CSV table of C-alpha atoms in Angstrom, one decimal:
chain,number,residue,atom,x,y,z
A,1,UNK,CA,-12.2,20.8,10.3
A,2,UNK,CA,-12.6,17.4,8.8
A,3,UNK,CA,-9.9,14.9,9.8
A,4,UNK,CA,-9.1,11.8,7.7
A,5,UNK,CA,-9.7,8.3,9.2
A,6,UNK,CA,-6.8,6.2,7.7
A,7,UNK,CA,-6.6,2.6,6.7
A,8,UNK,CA,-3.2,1.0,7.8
A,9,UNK,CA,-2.9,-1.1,4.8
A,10,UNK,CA,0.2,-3.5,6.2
A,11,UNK,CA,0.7,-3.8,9.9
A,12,UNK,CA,2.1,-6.4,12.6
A,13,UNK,CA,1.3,-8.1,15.7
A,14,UNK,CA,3.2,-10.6,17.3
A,15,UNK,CA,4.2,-12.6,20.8
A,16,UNK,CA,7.4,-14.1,21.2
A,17,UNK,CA,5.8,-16.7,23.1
A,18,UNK,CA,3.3,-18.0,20.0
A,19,UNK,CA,4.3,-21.2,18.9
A,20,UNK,CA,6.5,-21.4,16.2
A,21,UNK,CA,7.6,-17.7,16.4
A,22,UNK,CA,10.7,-17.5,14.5
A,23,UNK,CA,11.6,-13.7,14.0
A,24,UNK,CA,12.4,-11.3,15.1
A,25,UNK,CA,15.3,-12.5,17.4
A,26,UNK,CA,17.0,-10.9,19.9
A,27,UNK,CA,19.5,-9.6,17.5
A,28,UNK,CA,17.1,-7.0,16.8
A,29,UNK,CA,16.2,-5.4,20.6
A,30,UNK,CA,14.4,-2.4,18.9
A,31,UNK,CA,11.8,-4.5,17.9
A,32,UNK,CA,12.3,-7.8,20.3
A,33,UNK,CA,9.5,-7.4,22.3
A,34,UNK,CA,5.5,-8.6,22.4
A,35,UNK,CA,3.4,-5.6,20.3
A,36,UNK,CA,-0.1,-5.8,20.2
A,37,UNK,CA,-2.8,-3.2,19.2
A,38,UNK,CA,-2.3,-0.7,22.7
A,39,UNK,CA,1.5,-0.1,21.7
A,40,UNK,CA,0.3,0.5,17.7
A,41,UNK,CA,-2.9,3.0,19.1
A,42,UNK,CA,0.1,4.8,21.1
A,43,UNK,CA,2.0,5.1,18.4
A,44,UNK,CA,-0.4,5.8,15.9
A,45,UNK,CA,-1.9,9.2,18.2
A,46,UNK,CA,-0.8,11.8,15.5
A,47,UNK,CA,-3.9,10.5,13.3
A,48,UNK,CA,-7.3,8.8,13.7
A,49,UNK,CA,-6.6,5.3,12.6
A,50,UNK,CA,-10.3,4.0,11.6
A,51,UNK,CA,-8.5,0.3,10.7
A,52,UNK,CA,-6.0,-1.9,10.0
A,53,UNK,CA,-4.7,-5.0,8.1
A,54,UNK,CA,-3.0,-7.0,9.8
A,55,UNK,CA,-0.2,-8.6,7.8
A,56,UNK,CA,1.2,-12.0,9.1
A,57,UNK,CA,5.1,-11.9,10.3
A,58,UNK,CA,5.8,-16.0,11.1
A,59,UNK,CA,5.6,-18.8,8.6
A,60,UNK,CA,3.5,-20.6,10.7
A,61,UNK,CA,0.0,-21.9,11.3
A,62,UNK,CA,-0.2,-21.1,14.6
A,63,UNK,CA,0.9,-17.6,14.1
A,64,UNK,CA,-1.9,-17.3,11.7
A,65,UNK,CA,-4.5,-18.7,14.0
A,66,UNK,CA,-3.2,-16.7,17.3
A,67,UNK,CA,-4.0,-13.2,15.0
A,68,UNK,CA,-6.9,-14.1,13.6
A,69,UNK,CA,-7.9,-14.9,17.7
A,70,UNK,CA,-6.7,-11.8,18.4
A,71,UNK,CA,-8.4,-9.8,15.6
A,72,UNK,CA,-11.8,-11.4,16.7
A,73,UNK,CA,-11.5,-9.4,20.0
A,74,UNK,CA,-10.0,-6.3,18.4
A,75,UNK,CA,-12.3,-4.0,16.2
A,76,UNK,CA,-9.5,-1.9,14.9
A,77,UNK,CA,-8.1,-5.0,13.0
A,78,UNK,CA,-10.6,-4.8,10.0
A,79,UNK,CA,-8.5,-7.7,8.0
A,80,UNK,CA,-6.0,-10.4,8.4
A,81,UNK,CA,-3.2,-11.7,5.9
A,82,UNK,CA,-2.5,-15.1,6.9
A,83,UNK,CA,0.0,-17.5,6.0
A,84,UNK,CA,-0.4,-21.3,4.7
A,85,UNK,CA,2.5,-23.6,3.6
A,86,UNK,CA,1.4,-23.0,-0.3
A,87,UNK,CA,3.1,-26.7,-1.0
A,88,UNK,CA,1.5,-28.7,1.0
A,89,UNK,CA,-1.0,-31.1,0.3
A,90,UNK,CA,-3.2,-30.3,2.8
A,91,UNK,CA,-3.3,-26.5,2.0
A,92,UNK,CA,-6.0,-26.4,0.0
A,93,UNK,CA,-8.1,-27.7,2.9
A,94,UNK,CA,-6.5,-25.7,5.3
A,95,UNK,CA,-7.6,-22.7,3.1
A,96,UNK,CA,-11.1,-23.5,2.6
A,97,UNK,CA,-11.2,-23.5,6.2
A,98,UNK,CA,-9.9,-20.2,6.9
A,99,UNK,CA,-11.7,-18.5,4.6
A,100,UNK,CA,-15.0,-19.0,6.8
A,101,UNK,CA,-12.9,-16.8,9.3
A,102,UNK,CA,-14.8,-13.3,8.7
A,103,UNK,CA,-11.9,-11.4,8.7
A,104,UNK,CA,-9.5,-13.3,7.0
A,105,UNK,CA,-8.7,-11.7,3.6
A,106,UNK,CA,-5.7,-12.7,2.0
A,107,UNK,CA,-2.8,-15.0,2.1
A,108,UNK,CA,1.1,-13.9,1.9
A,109,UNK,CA,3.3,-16.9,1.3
A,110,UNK,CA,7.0,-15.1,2.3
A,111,UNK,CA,8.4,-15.4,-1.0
A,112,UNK,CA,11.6,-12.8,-0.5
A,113,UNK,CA,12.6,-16.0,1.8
A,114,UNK,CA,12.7,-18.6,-0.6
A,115,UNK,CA,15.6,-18.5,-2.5
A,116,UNK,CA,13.7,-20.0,-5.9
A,117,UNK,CA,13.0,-17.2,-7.5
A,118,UNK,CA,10.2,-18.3,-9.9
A,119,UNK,CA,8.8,-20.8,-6.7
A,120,UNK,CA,5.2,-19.3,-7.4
A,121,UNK,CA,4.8,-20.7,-10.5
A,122,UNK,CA,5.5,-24.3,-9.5
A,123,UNK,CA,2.7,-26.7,-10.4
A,124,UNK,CA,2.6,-28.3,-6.6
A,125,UNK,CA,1.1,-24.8,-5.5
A,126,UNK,CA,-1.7,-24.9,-8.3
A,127,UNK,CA,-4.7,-26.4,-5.8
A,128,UNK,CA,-3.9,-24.0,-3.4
A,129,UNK,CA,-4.0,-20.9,-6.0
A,130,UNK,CA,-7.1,-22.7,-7.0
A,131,UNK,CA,-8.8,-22.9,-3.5
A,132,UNK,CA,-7.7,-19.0,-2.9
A,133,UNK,CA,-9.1,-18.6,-5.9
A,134,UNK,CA,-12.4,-20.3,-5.1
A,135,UNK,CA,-12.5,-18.4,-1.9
A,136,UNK,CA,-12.0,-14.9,-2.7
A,137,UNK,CA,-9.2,-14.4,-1.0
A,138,UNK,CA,-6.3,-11.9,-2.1
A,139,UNK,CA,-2.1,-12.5,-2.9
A,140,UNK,CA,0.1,-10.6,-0.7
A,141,UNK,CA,3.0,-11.0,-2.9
A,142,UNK,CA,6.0,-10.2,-0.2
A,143,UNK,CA,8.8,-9.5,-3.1
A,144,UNK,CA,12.1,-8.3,-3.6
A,145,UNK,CA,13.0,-6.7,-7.4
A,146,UNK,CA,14.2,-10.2,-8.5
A,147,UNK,CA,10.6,-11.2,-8.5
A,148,UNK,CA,9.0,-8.5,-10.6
A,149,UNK,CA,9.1,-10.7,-14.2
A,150,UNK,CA,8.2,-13.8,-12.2
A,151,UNK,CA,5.3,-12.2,-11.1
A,152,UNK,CA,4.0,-10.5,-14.5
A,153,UNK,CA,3.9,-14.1,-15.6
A,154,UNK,CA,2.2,-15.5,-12.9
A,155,UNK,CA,-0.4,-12.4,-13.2
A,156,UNK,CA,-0.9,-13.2,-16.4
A,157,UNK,CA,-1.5,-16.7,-15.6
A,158,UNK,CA,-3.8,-16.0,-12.4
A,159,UNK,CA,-6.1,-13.0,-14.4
A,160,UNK,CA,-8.3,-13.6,-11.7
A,161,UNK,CA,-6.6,-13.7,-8.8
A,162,UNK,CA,-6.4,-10.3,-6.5
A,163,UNK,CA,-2.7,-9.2,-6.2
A,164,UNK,CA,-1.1,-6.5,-4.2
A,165,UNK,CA,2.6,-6.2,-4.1
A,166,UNK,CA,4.2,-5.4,-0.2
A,167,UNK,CA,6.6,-2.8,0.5
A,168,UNK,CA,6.4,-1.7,-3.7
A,169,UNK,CA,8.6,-4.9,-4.1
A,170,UNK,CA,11.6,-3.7,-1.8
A,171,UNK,CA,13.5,-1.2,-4.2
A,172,UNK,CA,17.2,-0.5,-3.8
A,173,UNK,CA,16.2,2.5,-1.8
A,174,UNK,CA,19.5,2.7,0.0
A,175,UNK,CA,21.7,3.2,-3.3
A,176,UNK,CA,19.0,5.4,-4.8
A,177,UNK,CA,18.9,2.9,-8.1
A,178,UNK,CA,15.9,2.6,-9.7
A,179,UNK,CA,16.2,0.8,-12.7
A,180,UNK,CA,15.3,-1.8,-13.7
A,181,UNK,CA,12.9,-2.2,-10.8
A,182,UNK,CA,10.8,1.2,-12.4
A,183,UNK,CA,10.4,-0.4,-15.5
A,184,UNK,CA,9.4,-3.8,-14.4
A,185,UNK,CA,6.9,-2.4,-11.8
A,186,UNK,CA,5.3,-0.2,-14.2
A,187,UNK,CA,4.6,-3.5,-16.4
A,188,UNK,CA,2.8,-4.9,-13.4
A,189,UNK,CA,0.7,-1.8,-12.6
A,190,UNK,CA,-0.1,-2.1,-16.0
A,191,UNK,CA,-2.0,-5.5,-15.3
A,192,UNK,CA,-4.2,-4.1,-13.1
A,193,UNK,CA,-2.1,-4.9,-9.9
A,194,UNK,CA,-2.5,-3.5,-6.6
A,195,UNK,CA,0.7,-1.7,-4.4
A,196,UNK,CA,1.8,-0.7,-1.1
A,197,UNK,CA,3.1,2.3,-0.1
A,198,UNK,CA,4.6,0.7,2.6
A,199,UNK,CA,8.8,-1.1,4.2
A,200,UNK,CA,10.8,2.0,2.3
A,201,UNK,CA,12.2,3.2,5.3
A,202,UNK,CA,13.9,0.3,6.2
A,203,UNK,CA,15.1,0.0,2.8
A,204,UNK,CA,17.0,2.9,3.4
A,205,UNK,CA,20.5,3.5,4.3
A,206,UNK,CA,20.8,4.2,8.2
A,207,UNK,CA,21.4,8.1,7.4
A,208,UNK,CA,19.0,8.8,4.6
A,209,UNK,CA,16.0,10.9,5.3
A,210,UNK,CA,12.5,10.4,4.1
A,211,UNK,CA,12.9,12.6,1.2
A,212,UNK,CA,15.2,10.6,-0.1
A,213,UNK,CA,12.0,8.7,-1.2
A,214,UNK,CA,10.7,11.3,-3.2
A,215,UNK,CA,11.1,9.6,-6.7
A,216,UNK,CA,10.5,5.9,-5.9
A,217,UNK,CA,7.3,7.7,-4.3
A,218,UNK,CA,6.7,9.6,-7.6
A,219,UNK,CA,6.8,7.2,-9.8
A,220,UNK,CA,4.5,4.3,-7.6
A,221,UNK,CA,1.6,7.3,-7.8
A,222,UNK,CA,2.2,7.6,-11.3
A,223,UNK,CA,2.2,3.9,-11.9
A,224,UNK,CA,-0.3,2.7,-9.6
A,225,UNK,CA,-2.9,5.7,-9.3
A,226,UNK,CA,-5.6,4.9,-7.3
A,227,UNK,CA,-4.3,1.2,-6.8
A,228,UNK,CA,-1.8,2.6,-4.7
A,229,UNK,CA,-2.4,2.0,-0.9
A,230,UNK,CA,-0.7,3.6,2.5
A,231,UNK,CA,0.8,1.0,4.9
A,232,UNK,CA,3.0,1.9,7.9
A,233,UNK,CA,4.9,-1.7,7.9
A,234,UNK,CA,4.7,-1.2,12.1
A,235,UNK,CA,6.6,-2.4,14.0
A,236,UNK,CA,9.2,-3.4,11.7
A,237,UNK,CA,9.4,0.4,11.2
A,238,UNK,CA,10.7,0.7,14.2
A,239,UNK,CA,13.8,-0.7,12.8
A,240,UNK,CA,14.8,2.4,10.6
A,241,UNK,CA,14.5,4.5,13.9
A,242,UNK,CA,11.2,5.8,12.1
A,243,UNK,CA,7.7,6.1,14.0
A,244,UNK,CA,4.1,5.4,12.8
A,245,UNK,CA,3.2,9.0,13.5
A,246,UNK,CA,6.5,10.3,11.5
A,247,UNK,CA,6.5,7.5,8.4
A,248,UNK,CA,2.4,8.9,8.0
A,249,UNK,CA,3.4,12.4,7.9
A,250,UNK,CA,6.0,11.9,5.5
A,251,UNK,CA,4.5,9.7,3.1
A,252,UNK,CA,1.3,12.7,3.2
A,253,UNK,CA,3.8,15.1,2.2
A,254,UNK,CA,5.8,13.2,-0.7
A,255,UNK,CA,2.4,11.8,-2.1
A,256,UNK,CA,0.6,15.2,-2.4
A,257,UNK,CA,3.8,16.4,-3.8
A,258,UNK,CA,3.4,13.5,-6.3
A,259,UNK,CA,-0.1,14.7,-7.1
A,260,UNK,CA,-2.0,11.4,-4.9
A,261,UNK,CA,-5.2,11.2,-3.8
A,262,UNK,CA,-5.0,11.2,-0.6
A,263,UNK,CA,-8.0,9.9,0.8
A,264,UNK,CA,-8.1,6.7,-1.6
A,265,UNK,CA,-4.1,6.5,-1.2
A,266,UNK,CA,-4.8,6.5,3.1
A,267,UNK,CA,-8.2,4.2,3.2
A,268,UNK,CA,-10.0,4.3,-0.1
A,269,UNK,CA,-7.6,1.7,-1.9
A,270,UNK,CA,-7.4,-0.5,1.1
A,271,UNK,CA,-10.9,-0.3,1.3
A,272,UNK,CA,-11.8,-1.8,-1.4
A,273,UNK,CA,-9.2,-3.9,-2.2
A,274,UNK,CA,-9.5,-5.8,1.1
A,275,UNK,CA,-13.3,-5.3,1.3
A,276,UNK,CA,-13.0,-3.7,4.5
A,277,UNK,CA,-16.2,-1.7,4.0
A,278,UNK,CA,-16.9,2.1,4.7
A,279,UNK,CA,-15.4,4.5,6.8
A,280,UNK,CA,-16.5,8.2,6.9
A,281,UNK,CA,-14.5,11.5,8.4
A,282,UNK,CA,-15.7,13.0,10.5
């Protein structure tokens, strides 16, 4: 029987000891605690996890430097998302630098923290865009629904610029709404924009179950197609009481429900998105 090698397309590694670790605190003791790639290969048994991308969790250049040091030494990390302070007039040079980093692949400026909504279209950022730009590397876009007509317009601007939106822009999972955030993320899959399946569990309501996903799930397959990519969001996962193992088997299940491709919604779409390369089953 062929099994599927999977592509987590949004994963976390951190120390609490890293310089200029800020989160989480110890107000969260589910997930307060070092995690690195034995605790994710643990959790991750139910499947054969071929590679990762590993999504940066601290504003922070050391944070950014201490994972790509770590990916180096780890061949299941296939990818890192790094973070650069965007505003800065140094960040363009700081880019250029990082982008000789083989794995380095994108950048995710932690926009659902700043509380100006339309901050990624301020004209201070626009050499760092451009040196992303000139680099090839890719926009995490870390969102919340109040972003989703800020970011047609900047994807409009940026035509050229790779985009993939985290955690399908945080919908009100948790209150089962779904407009306007349906009609607003339809617009952007409609530019060609990339999306992860990926943070709806913890969007959630402490008692809902999985299926409780089903048409948020439905309509991101419908949207996005084959643009549409799997990411477990581990360990912050943790938080909705959820497991790699369990989120996996459940997003399987509502996606070929939704009529997904499977293998290019589990690795295909990461794949190529984050030039990671190929990966055959077995």
């Amino acid at each position: 029987m062929i099994r599927r090698k999977v592509i987590d397309a949004h994963q976390h590694f951190w120390s609490l000891t890293t310089p200029g670790h800020e989160w989480p605190t110890a107000a969260l003791p589910r997930i307060h605690r070092d995690f690195g790639p034995a605790d994710l290969t643990q959790d991750a048994s139910a499947a054969t996890l071929a590679g990762t991308v590993l999504v940066q969790s601290q504003p922070s250049d050391a944070d950014t430097d201490w994972m790509l040091d770590l990916a180096r030494n780890t061949a299941l990390v296939r990818a890192v998302v790094g973070w650069v302070d965007l505003a800065a007039p140094s960040a363009p040079d700081r880019i250029m630098a990082l982008a000789g980093e083989p794995k380095l692949r994108g950048l995710r400026p932690m926009l659902q923290s700043i509380e100006d909504t339309d901050w990624l279209l301020r004209e201070d950022i626009v050499p760092a865009l451009e040196a992303m730009q000139a680099a090839g590397l890719r926009l995490d876009a870390l969102v919340q629904p109040r972003h989703l007509p800020m970011l047609a317009r900047f994807a409009t601007r940026w035509p050229d610029l790779s985009i993939v939106i985290d955690h399908a822009a945080k919908p009100y999972a948790a209150t089962a709404i779904l407009q306007p955030w349906a009609d607003e993320i339809a617009v952007l899959a409609g530019l060609g924009i990339h999306c992860k399946l990926s943070g709806l569990r913890t969007e959630q309501a402490a008692d809902q179950p999985a299926d409780a996903l089903k048409p948020y799930v439905e309509h991101l397959v419908a949207a996005f197609g084959e643009r549409l990519m799997w990411g477990s969001d581990w360990p912050v996962l943790l938080l909705a009481g959820d497991s790699w193992s369990r989120w996996y088997a459940d997003a399987a299940r509502l996606a070929a429900d939704a009529g997904a491709n499977a293998d290019q919604l589990f690795r295909g779409a990461a794949m190529n998105f984050y030039a990671l390369g190929d990966v055959d089953d077995d």
